[in-house]
């Protein structure tokens, strides 16, 4: 018996229409709404979220048109152990991803979706990642039973009827994203402010261009355009089509000589991408503008250079640590409002606060559990992975090129992570192959952006460990291959950086944030061929006098220690790299093994 479901909107895209009807019949929502993206629609959705207790509206004079949300305390981060790449062949997912046979996974999940939207509205969100005017626009549709997801997707991606119309014209292919919080409501059952399910699955079917996400409302698990599509599924598309989908910010830098360089940088989650993308240089005459803060899609242009676009429309930034002294651009951005704040503390006068926003906390707050908090309270007021979700167009330093579907030509790629020891402030790779080796062995202390232990060193190749949609050895081979087929003189230089090295007493050796512009300046001088460097077993290091530390009030020994290559630390690092490479067995590209051998030889020859 097919129940008559109230539906608002619809499509002439026959295949999409059939899929939406199939999902609705199975998940049995009360109504189906095709999301238009209009202002009136979002006003109504926000009002519903306020009525449901999910959102609290912030004071208009503090953060206009902005909302505060508290998640279920168990639903605060990406769940990597519940994330699967269900490729047809197991070897196409391995060895770094969870895998299950696609049919087996569907047999397990489809019953979970049965009736999972009961008592709720099913929203259909047409979206495009990247520009609608791109040569080959990358469409998606997310079906979700979460109004919070709709409100967030409207900030994070280009969504709505104008996208759907273009999809219809072309009867275009698209990525199918199916999301349910997994909390059906029985007749008359009262809802909770943050519905979710203890059972969570974040599942990708790369051959079918499909994503099924169940049980979580958290950003990285539920906003399917972001990590699931623009990284995991897109990395597979990129492998097949000869481009790169990477976990990188894109920064435009203008030197005092008016040279423009675009730099991409890849750091694991919560390791400084958003901050670097919004950097305010502390050195005179340098200007920085933002193109992207989390994801870069890169392909070679006709001129042989590597061009990057930011496929996103918003920022989903780590709140704690963001303040006037560290990231004034982010503070100016959120001040303009139109934002969603999740799992941060609320002030009594209708604003938000989190650790690091100001030196002194307010005397009283409502913490991320919804409880009274004072500076004497145990634990932080905001969850360490609490987030702001803000339209990218509000960033005062946004570069005009953000709107260019052709993207920007990349001069340098930086890789980095959080390492207390071993990794110097900046190292330049010898060439693309060596840079790929460095990236494939990238390591970082884990953060609160994913569930699990925090502060444990793990290998996170290209900062893509949780986001590679296919076999890691094939992914490394793809990087090497692209480098080989390109004109070497036009390839971006590859650098390794570490803002997080510490002294014996645990203090950061390098002040970071705006001062990172000093490292960017050295990189540009290397690109322009203006300075020499010291060759070391791990790559080129700056001559200490070439790092501009003018006006930096810092003990000179800290700078020296931050820059230092320490052979003993590297002797200890090599076995860890070897152990990491063992994971890949024979599949590991020979070029990476060669690079490891070169590193060992050079260390031995010290
Ligand atoms: P993303 O998740 O990679 O975009 O990282 P964010 O830029 O949001 O930064 C994550 C956390 O690292 C925040 O708490 C920042 O305050 C902190 N952070 C960012 N850049 C630096 C830096 O240069 N030095 C130090 N010490 N902390 C930083
Ligand atoms: P991040 O993005 O890299 O800015 O932390 C979210 C995530 O990776 O979970
Ligand atoms: Mn990220
Ligand atoms: Mn970020």
XYZ file of C-alpha atoms and ligand atoms in Angstrom:
645
model
C 0.000 0.000 0.000
C 1.603 3.251 -1.160
C 0.750 5.984 1.311
C 0.112 9.391 -0.241
C 2.952 11.602 0.863
C 2.731 15.366 0.842
C 5.407 16.652 -1.516
C 6.559 20.203 -2.160
C 8.474 20.651 -5.396
C 9.693 18.031 -7.831
C 11.857 17.444 -10.849
C 11.804 16.629 -14.553
C 15.073 14.725 -14.106
C 13.534 11.299 -14.552
C 16.226 9.230 -12.891
C 16.448 11.587 -9.910
C 12.671 11.599 -9.552
C 12.627 7.803 -9.434
C 15.404 7.642 -6.824
C 13.729 10.189 -4.547
C 10.424 8.294 -4.759
C 12.140 5.000 -4.007
C 13.873 6.448 -0.940
C 10.682 8.116 0.284
C 8.693 4.900 -0.042
C 11.323 3.079 2.001
C 12.156 5.662 4.681
C 8.482 6.782 5.052
C 8.801 10.465 6.020
C 5.671 12.516 6.749
C 6.462 14.834 3.855
C 8.987 15.459 1.124
C 10.420 18.923 0.458
C 12.578 19.830 -2.519
C 14.933 22.469 -1.151
C 14.899 25.654 -3.226
C 17.598 27.581 -1.397
C 15.413 30.704 -1.102
C 15.604 33.153 1.803
C 11.975 32.537 2.778
C 12.578 28.812 2.890
C 15.629 29.066 5.122
C 13.828 31.492 7.434
C 11.138 28.921 7.923
C 13.628 26.089 8.455
C 15.530 28.150 11.023
C 12.260 28.936 12.802
C 11.410 25.236 12.889
C 14.863 24.447 14.281
C 14.316 27.039 17.014
C 10.889 25.578 17.808
C 12.431 22.099 17.985
C 15.086 23.293 20.440
C 17.942 22.461 18.043
C 18.758 26.113 17.452
C 18.914 29.057 19.812
C 18.870 32.349 18.005
C 21.763 34.617 18.961
C 21.182 38.298 19.728
C 20.813 40.332 16.509
C 23.228 42.989 17.796
C 25.881 40.337 18.549
C 25.659 37.886 15.641
C 22.907 38.815 13.176
C 20.891 35.993 11.656
C 22.952 33.409 13.547
C 22.148 30.302 15.538
C 23.638 28.194 18.269
C 23.259 24.411 18.371
C 24.291 21.752 20.872
C 24.708 18.242 19.574
C 24.103 15.026 21.403
C 27.337 14.634 23.450
C 28.035 11.394 21.562
C 27.825 13.027 18.129
C 30.624 15.596 18.051
C 33.141 14.507 15.407
C 33.824 12.352 12.374
C 33.637 8.625 13.126
C 36.519 7.095 11.208
C 35.971 3.585 12.566
C 32.405 3.701 11.190
C 33.473 5.028 7.768
C 33.650 2.590 4.863
C 34.754 2.542 1.252
C 32.602 -0.176 -0.297
C 34.330 -0.626 -3.630
C 33.467 -3.724 -5.622
C 36.975 -5.107 -5.095
C 38.448 -5.061 -1.595
C 41.887 -4.137 -2.893
C 40.488 -0.863 -4.261
C 39.772 0.297 -0.699
C 42.796 -1.086 1.103
C 44.833 -1.058 3.152
C 43.912 2.172 4.967
C 40.096 2.128 4.663
C 37.396 -0.001 6.225
C 35.821 -2.124 3.528
C 32.774 -4.303 3.114
C 31.314 -5.881 -0.001
C 28.830 -3.326 -1.423
C 25.921 -5.753 -1.548
C 26.616 -7.002 1.955
C 26.737 -3.423 3.198
C 23.465 -2.576 1.482
C 21.822 -5.673 2.914
C 22.870 -4.412 6.316
C 22.044 -0.724 5.846
C 18.895 -0.692 3.727
C 16.874 -2.275 6.572
C 18.204 0.436 8.925
C 16.807 3.073 6.543
C 13.425 1.352 6.464
C 10.987 3.732 8.136
C 13.944 5.717 9.499
C 12.394 9.062 8.529
C 8.974 8.383 10.063
C 7.481 11.470 11.657
C 10.028 13.694 9.925
C 10.399 15.767 6.774
C 12.571 14.360 4.030
C 14.502 17.158 2.332
C 15.965 16.814 -1.154
C 18.946 19.128 -1.625
C 20.284 19.571 -5.176
C 23.836 20.944 -5.057
C 26.989 21.422 -7.056
C 30.529 21.179 -5.718
C 32.635 23.785 -7.454
C 31.237 26.242 -9.947
C 28.026 25.748 -11.847
C 29.879 27.317 -14.818
C 32.687 24.725 -14.698
C 33.328 22.780 -17.916
C 32.072 19.665 -16.191
C 30.047 20.743 -13.134
C 30.054 18.170 -10.346
C 26.469 17.745 -9.202
C 25.099 16.037 -6.148
C 21.791 15.504 -4.414
C 21.545 14.945 -0.685
C 18.409 13.417 0.738
C 18.276 14.077 4.475
C 15.799 14.028 7.333
C 17.741 16.699 9.222
C 16.762 20.367 8.983
C 20.124 21.198 10.635
C 21.817 19.567 7.646
C 19.740 21.682 5.248
C 20.657 24.890 7.076
C 24.345 23.900 7.122
C 24.451 22.678 3.511
C 22.993 25.999 2.412
C 26.083 27.662 3.846
C 28.655 25.055 2.801
C 27.629 24.339 -0.812
C 25.905 25.940 -3.793
C 22.417 24.470 -3.471
C 18.857 24.874 -4.670
C 16.524 25.231 -7.622
C 18.944 26.985 -9.976
C 21.280 23.988 -9.645
C 18.427 21.548 -10.178
C 17.335 23.350 -13.361
C 20.789 22.880 -14.893
C 20.820 19.227 -13.852
C 17.435 18.794 -15.536
C 18.515 20.461 -18.766
C 21.425 18.076 -19.078
C 19.711 15.141 -17.357
C 23.132 15.277 -15.699
C 24.747 12.514 -13.683
C 25.170 13.333 -9.995
C 26.416 11.852 -6.739
C 23.578 10.342 -4.704
C 23.853 11.166 -1.016
C 21.403 9.506 1.329
C 21.432 10.681 4.938
C 19.249 9.852 7.904
C 19.834 10.649 11.557
C 18.223 7.286 12.243
C 15.675 8.534 14.758
C 12.148 7.858 13.500
C 9.297 9.286 15.545
C 6.292 7.212 16.474
C 2.859 8.842 16.327
C 2.767 11.521 19.020
C 6.371 10.892 20.150
C 8.203 14.024 21.206
C 11.429 14.837 19.393
C 14.790 15.616 21.016
C 16.850 18.704 20.070
C 19.580 16.622 18.392
C 18.195 13.355 17.041
C 20.820 10.726 16.150
C 21.454 7.031 16.585
C 24.121 5.173 18.565
C 24.673 3.074 15.454
C 26.503 5.070 12.820
C 27.602 4.254 9.293
C 29.317 6.591 6.827
C 29.472 4.541 3.659
C 30.746 5.226 0.154
C 30.027 3.222 -2.991
C 32.642 4.731 -5.349
C 31.643 2.827 -8.487
C 28.014 3.949 -8.096
C 28.886 7.480 -7.009
C 26.720 6.952 -3.933
C 27.009 7.816 -0.239
C 24.863 6.407 2.550
C 25.208 8.073 5.924
C 23.254 6.854 8.930
C 22.952 7.834 12.570
C 24.922 11.093 12.853
C 24.095 14.776 12.417
C 27.694 16.023 12.805
C 29.160 18.049 9.913
C 31.797 15.713 8.499
C 29.415 12.751 8.775
C 26.232 14.439 7.573
C 27.039 17.328 5.192
C 27.684 14.917 2.366
C 29.063 17.465 -0.122
C 32.148 18.021 2.001
C 34.321 15.068 3.057
C 32.181 12.287 1.575
C 31.807 13.792 -1.891
C 34.463 16.459 -2.398
C 37.220 14.233 -0.988
C 36.330 10.527 -0.884
C 34.159 10.188 -3.989
C 35.939 13.008 -5.855
C 39.354 11.417 -5.253
C 38.081 8.389 -7.170
C 36.738 10.605 -9.991
C 40.086 12.410 -9.990
C 42.028 9.162 -10.286
C 39.896 8.139 -13.275
C 39.937 11.567 -14.938
C 43.535 12.592 -14.248
C 43.203 15.277 -11.598
C 43.556 15.629 -7.806
C 40.957 16.054 -5.035
C 42.888 17.087 -1.947
C 42.481 18.139 1.693
C 44.061 21.551 1.084
C 43.534 25.236 1.649
C 44.267 27.653 -1.191
C 45.964 30.960 -0.382
C 46.767 33.954 -2.582
C 49.958 35.756 -1.582
C 51.147 39.085 -2.954
C 54.720 40.152 -2.198
C 55.907 43.746 -1.756
C 57.222 43.429 -5.335
C 53.631 42.673 -6.447
C 54.434 39.100 -7.360
C 51.358 36.908 -6.939
C 51.679 33.305 -5.832
C 48.927 30.849 -5.045
C 49.821 28.274 -2.442
C 47.949 25.115 -1.485
C 48.503 23.534 1.909
C 47.515 20.205 3.301
C 47.351 19.673 7.065
C 45.233 17.085 8.899
C 41.975 18.213 10.489
C 42.460 20.766 13.268
C 46.109 21.411 12.328
C 45.828 24.954 10.980
C 44.361 25.063 7.448
C 41.570 27.556 8.136
C 43.973 29.756 10.091
C 46.618 29.781 7.355
C 43.986 30.410 4.701
C 42.968 33.563 6.620
C 46.459 34.651 7.614
C 47.221 38.316 8.220
C 50.939 38.616 7.470
C 52.924 40.293 10.239
C 55.703 41.320 7.847
C 55.347 44.642 6.059
C 54.208 44.810 2.454
C 52.806 41.284 2.212
C 49.166 40.642 1.452
C 47.267 37.366 1.870
C 43.827 36.500 0.507
C 41.696 33.415 0.874
C 40.599 31.134 -1.962
C 39.784 28.002 0.008
C 40.248 26.654 3.543
C 39.727 22.880 3.407
C 39.416 21.305 -0.029
C 41.205 21.856 -3.351
C 40.372 20.265 -6.681
C 43.409 20.565 -8.905
C 44.054 19.844 -12.566
C 46.690 20.779 -15.094
C 45.814 23.669 -17.392
C 46.697 24.028 -21.046
C 49.730 26.070 -20.035
C 51.061 23.074 -18.094
C 50.500 24.588 -14.664
C 48.470 23.011 -11.892
C 45.205 24.939 -11.274
C 43.163 24.700 -8.077
C 39.538 25.493 -7.301
C 37.779 25.475 -3.965
C 34.615 23.405 -4.485
C 32.982 24.717 -1.305
C 30.810 27.728 -0.540
C 31.363 28.066 3.209
C 33.751 27.531 6.083
C 33.352 24.864 8.746
C 36.005 26.062 11.156
C 37.341 24.842 14.483
C 36.109 27.394 17.051
C 38.486 26.960 20.028
C 41.723 28.883 19.546
C 40.043 31.363 17.189
C 40.329 34.891 18.570
C 41.317 38.458 17.712
C 44.998 37.776 18.427
C 45.215 34.503 16.459
C 42.722 34.859 13.609
C 41.168 38.350 13.355
C 39.893 37.607 9.836
C 37.791 34.708 11.128
C 36.452 36.928 13.913
C 35.471 39.620 11.373
C 33.856 36.947 9.217
C 31.601 35.535 11.923
C 30.790 39.011 13.217
C 28.884 39.520 9.964
C 26.471 36.831 11.113
C 24.542 34.343 8.953
C 26.358 31.577 10.819
C 25.713 28.387 12.771
C 27.767 27.673 15.892
C 27.767 24.097 17.140
C 28.972 22.883 20.558
C 30.432 26.210 21.647
C 29.406 28.016 24.841
C 26.720 30.685 24.905
C 27.002 33.965 26.817
C 24.150 35.232 28.933
C 23.615 38.152 26.530
C 22.999 36.007 23.486
C 26.485 35.699 22.004
C 28.930 32.789 21.722
C 32.266 32.175 23.445
C 34.935 29.501 23.335
C 38.376 28.873 24.768
C 40.882 31.158 23.090
C 38.379 33.758 21.843
C 39.531 36.172 24.545
C 42.231 35.896 27.204
C 39.733 36.010 30.042
C 36.524 33.978 29.931
C 33.251 35.694 30.805
C 32.208 35.234 34.428
C 29.354 32.953 33.470
C 28.390 30.915 30.418
C 26.089 28.163 29.275
C 28.523 25.397 28.296
C 28.317 22.905 25.450
C 26.326 20.528 27.638
C 23.755 23.283 28.174
C 24.849 23.734 31.785
C 25.976 26.718 33.819
C 29.733 27.243 33.480
C 32.099 29.543 35.341
C 35.888 29.834 35.100
C 36.045 27.549 38.150
C 34.137 24.793 36.355
C 35.954 21.635 35.459
C 36.663 21.166 31.770
C 36.321 23.570 28.859
C 33.122 25.454 28.119
C 33.203 24.429 24.440
C 33.904 21.052 22.906
C 37.454 20.974 21.441
C 35.905 20.173 18.037
C 33.171 22.801 18.255
C 32.676 24.601 14.959
C 31.508 27.759 13.222
C 29.759 27.379 9.884
C 29.892 30.604 7.852
C 29.444 31.729 4.226
C 32.849 32.088 2.548
C 31.750 35.301 0.782
C 31.738 37.019 4.169
C 35.490 36.592 4.563
C 36.877 40.139 4.230
C 40.073 38.815 2.637
C 38.394 36.635 0.002
C 40.245 36.745 -3.335
C 38.261 37.674 -6.468
C 39.622 34.505 -8.070
C 37.421 32.470 -5.729
C 34.688 32.963 -8.331
C 36.810 31.833 -11.286
C 35.805 28.350 -12.445
C 39.260 27.926 -14.023
C 40.884 28.159 -10.601
C 44.289 29.555 -9.728
C 47.778 28.339 -10.755
C 49.583 26.801 -7.808
C 53.231 27.764 -7.155
C 53.777 25.653 -4.063
C 52.166 22.898 -2.045
C 52.805 22.706 1.678
C 52.316 19.636 3.823
C 52.267 19.827 7.585
C 51.051 18.389 10.832
C 51.392 18.601 14.569
C 54.721 17.166 15.662
C 56.326 18.016 19.014
C 59.724 16.894 17.726
C 61.698 15.899 14.612
C 59.991 17.904 11.869
C 61.671 21.313 11.317
C 59.717 24.524 10.847
C 60.207 24.314 7.082
C 61.888 21.933 4.630
C 61.835 22.116 0.842
C 61.693 18.885 -1.113
C 64.235 18.249 -3.865
C 61.599 17.572 -6.510
C 58.051 16.279 -7.058
C 58.973 12.649 -6.355
C 60.743 13.539 -3.128
C 57.799 15.783 -2.229
C 55.402 12.921 -2.837
C 57.534 10.759 -0.533
C 57.399 13.423 2.184
C 53.623 13.707 1.755
C 53.129 9.944 1.788
C 54.905 9.741 5.149
C 53.222 12.829 6.637
C 52.505 12.391 10.329
C 50.608 14.282 12.971
C 49.330 14.003 16.522
C 45.632 13.128 16.408
C 43.072 15.823 17.264
C 39.480 16.090 18.444
C 38.207 16.366 14.844
C 37.723 12.597 14.840
C 36.517 10.391 17.689
C 39.248 8.405 19.473
C 42.479 9.196 21.325
C 43.931 12.706 20.964
C 47.665 13.492 20.752
C 48.868 10.166 19.346
C 51.313 10.390 16.421
C 49.942 8.678 13.345
C 50.874 8.677 9.663
C 48.389 10.736 7.692
C 49.545 10.699 4.067
C 48.709 13.960 2.281
C 46.447 14.606 5.325
C 44.086 12.302 3.425
C 44.173 9.162 5.582
C 40.472 9.481 6.486
C 39.506 10.822 3.044
C 41.146 8.657 0.390
C 38.349 7.025 -1.554
C 40.570 4.304 -2.975
C 43.692 2.240 -2.461
C 46.476 4.308 -0.872
C 49.245 2.767 -3.025
C 47.256 3.629 -6.138
C 46.751 7.106 -4.743
C 50.530 7.556 -4.275
C 51.084 6.180 -7.787
C 48.583 8.701 -9.151
C 50.540 11.551 -7.537
C 53.825 10.248 -8.942
C 52.297 9.719 -12.372
C 50.862 13.244 -12.585
C 54.274 14.630 -11.651
C 56.000 12.558 -14.299
C 53.647 13.535 -17.077
C 53.949 17.257 -16.268
C 56.562 19.770 -17.301
C 58.885 19.650 -14.256
C 59.682 23.359 -14.504
C 55.991 24.200 -14.059
C 55.269 21.861 -11.154
C 54.603 23.440 -7.765
C 57.488 23.214 -5.313
C 56.638 20.976 -2.363
C 57.403 22.029 1.224
C 57.011 20.377 4.626
C 56.186 22.623 7.596
C 55.609 22.183 11.328
C 54.178 25.033 13.401
C 53.905 22.786 16.448
C 57.463 21.816 17.455
C 58.015 22.194 21.187
C 60.803 22.996 23.599
C 61.799 20.769 26.520
C 59.348 22.622 28.744
C 56.494 21.950 26.344
C 56.164 25.476 24.937
C 55.689 26.010 21.195
C 59.052 27.026 19.698
C 57.386 29.032 16.961
C 54.644 31.624 17.587
C 52.596 30.495 14.572
C 49.468 32.208 13.168
C 50.342 35.577 11.493
C 54.043 34.935 12.051
C 53.811 31.982 9.668
C 53.994 34.672 6.961
C 57.755 34.669 7.602
C 57.912 31.079 6.412
C 55.684 31.903 3.418
C 58.075 34.721 2.525
C 61.033 32.312 2.498
C 59.057 29.927 0.298
C 58.273 32.698 -2.195
C 61.935 33.714 -2.244
C 62.830 30.117 -3.055
C 60.202 30.030 -5.807
C 61.560 33.279 -7.223
C 65.112 31.942 -6.933
C 66.242 34.805 -4.707
C 67.779 32.780 -1.850
C 69.966 29.712 -1.503
C 69.308 26.902 0.907
C 71.283 24.294 2.791
C 71.033 20.777 1.508
C 70.348 18.236 4.239
C 69.419 14.529 4.231
C 65.739 15.482 4.511
C 65.704 18.253 1.890
C 66.607 21.938 1.625
C 66.636 23.993 4.816
C 66.729 27.788 5.095
C 69.985 29.505 5.979
C 68.985 30.915 9.376
C 69.711 34.472 8.197
C 67.238 34.064 5.309
C 64.262 33.602 7.601
C 62.990 37.120 8.241
C 62.626 37.442 12.022
C 62.651 41.245 12.086
C 60.495 42.528 14.898
C 59.860 39.074 16.287
C 60.389 39.067 20.046
C 61.539 35.518 20.399
C 64.663 33.967 21.943
C 67.036 33.282 19.077
C 67.654 29.756 20.370
C 63.956 28.994 19.886
C 64.135 29.957 16.223
C 67.283 27.872 15.820
C 65.632 24.914 17.539
C 62.459 25.275 15.439
C 64.509 25.239 12.223
C 66.930 22.491 13.261
C 67.434 19.203 11.506
C 68.301 16.757 14.299
C 70.003 13.591 12.942
C 69.207 11.642 16.112
C 65.504 12.378 15.881
C 65.595 11.312 12.245
C 67.394 8.058 13.109
C 64.373 7.361 15.299
C 61.923 8.455 12.589
C 63.165 6.139 9.833
C 62.007 2.883 11.481
C 58.557 4.435 11.886
C 58.443 5.298 8.180
C 59.574 1.759 7.350
C 56.872 0.295 9.545
C 54.309 2.532 7.818
C 55.463 1.452 4.358
C 55.258 -2.232 5.352
C 51.513 -1.793 5.471
C 51.503 -1.471 1.677
C 53.725 -4.450 0.838
C 54.542 -4.944 -2.819
C 51.884 -2.450 -3.876
C 53.876 0.545 -2.687
C 55.275 2.419 -5.701
C 58.990 1.655 -6.086
C 59.803 5.369 -6.295
C 58.742 5.813 -2.669
C 60.914 2.907 -1.528
C 63.776 4.479 -3.501
C 63.253 7.754 -1.701
C 63.331 5.985 1.663
C 66.617 4.315 0.678
C 68.049 7.705 -0.343
C 66.994 9.173 3.007
C 68.676 6.329 4.875
C 71.887 6.660 2.842
C 72.041 10.383 3.396
C 71.434 9.999 7.116
C 74.171 7.349 7.312
C 76.545 9.637 5.433
C 76.109 12.472 7.974
P 42.013 23.101 10.314
O 41.043 22.181 10.964
O 43.157 22.371 9.664
O 41.366 24.084 9.412
O 42.715 23.903 11.507
P 42.369 25.348 12.115
O 42.993 26.426 11.320
O 40.927 25.451 12.393
O 43.177 25.247 13.488
C 42.960 24.195 14.389
C 43.516 24.567 15.738
O 44.926 24.794 15.631
C 42.921 25.843 16.275
O 42.720 25.696 17.665
C 43.970 26.881 16.000
O 43.943 27.941 16.930
C 45.270 26.083 16.099
N 46.317 26.648 15.207
C 46.164 27.015 13.911
N 47.318 27.542 13.419
C 48.227 27.492 14.417
C 49.610 27.887 14.534
O 50.232 28.388 13.604
N 50.208 27.651 15.744
C 49.538 27.095 16.800
N 50.204 26.906 17.943
N 48.240 26.723 16.730
C 47.587 26.909 15.559
P 39.018 20.669 9.164
O 37.653 20.134 8.506
O 40.080 20.005 8.327
O 38.905 22.129 8.986
O 39.134 20.244 10.589
C 36.778 19.263 9.060
C 37.331 17.874 9.203
O 38.372 17.561 8.560
O 36.721 17.107 9.932
Mn 39.103 19.084 6.766
Mn 39.362 24.104 8.804
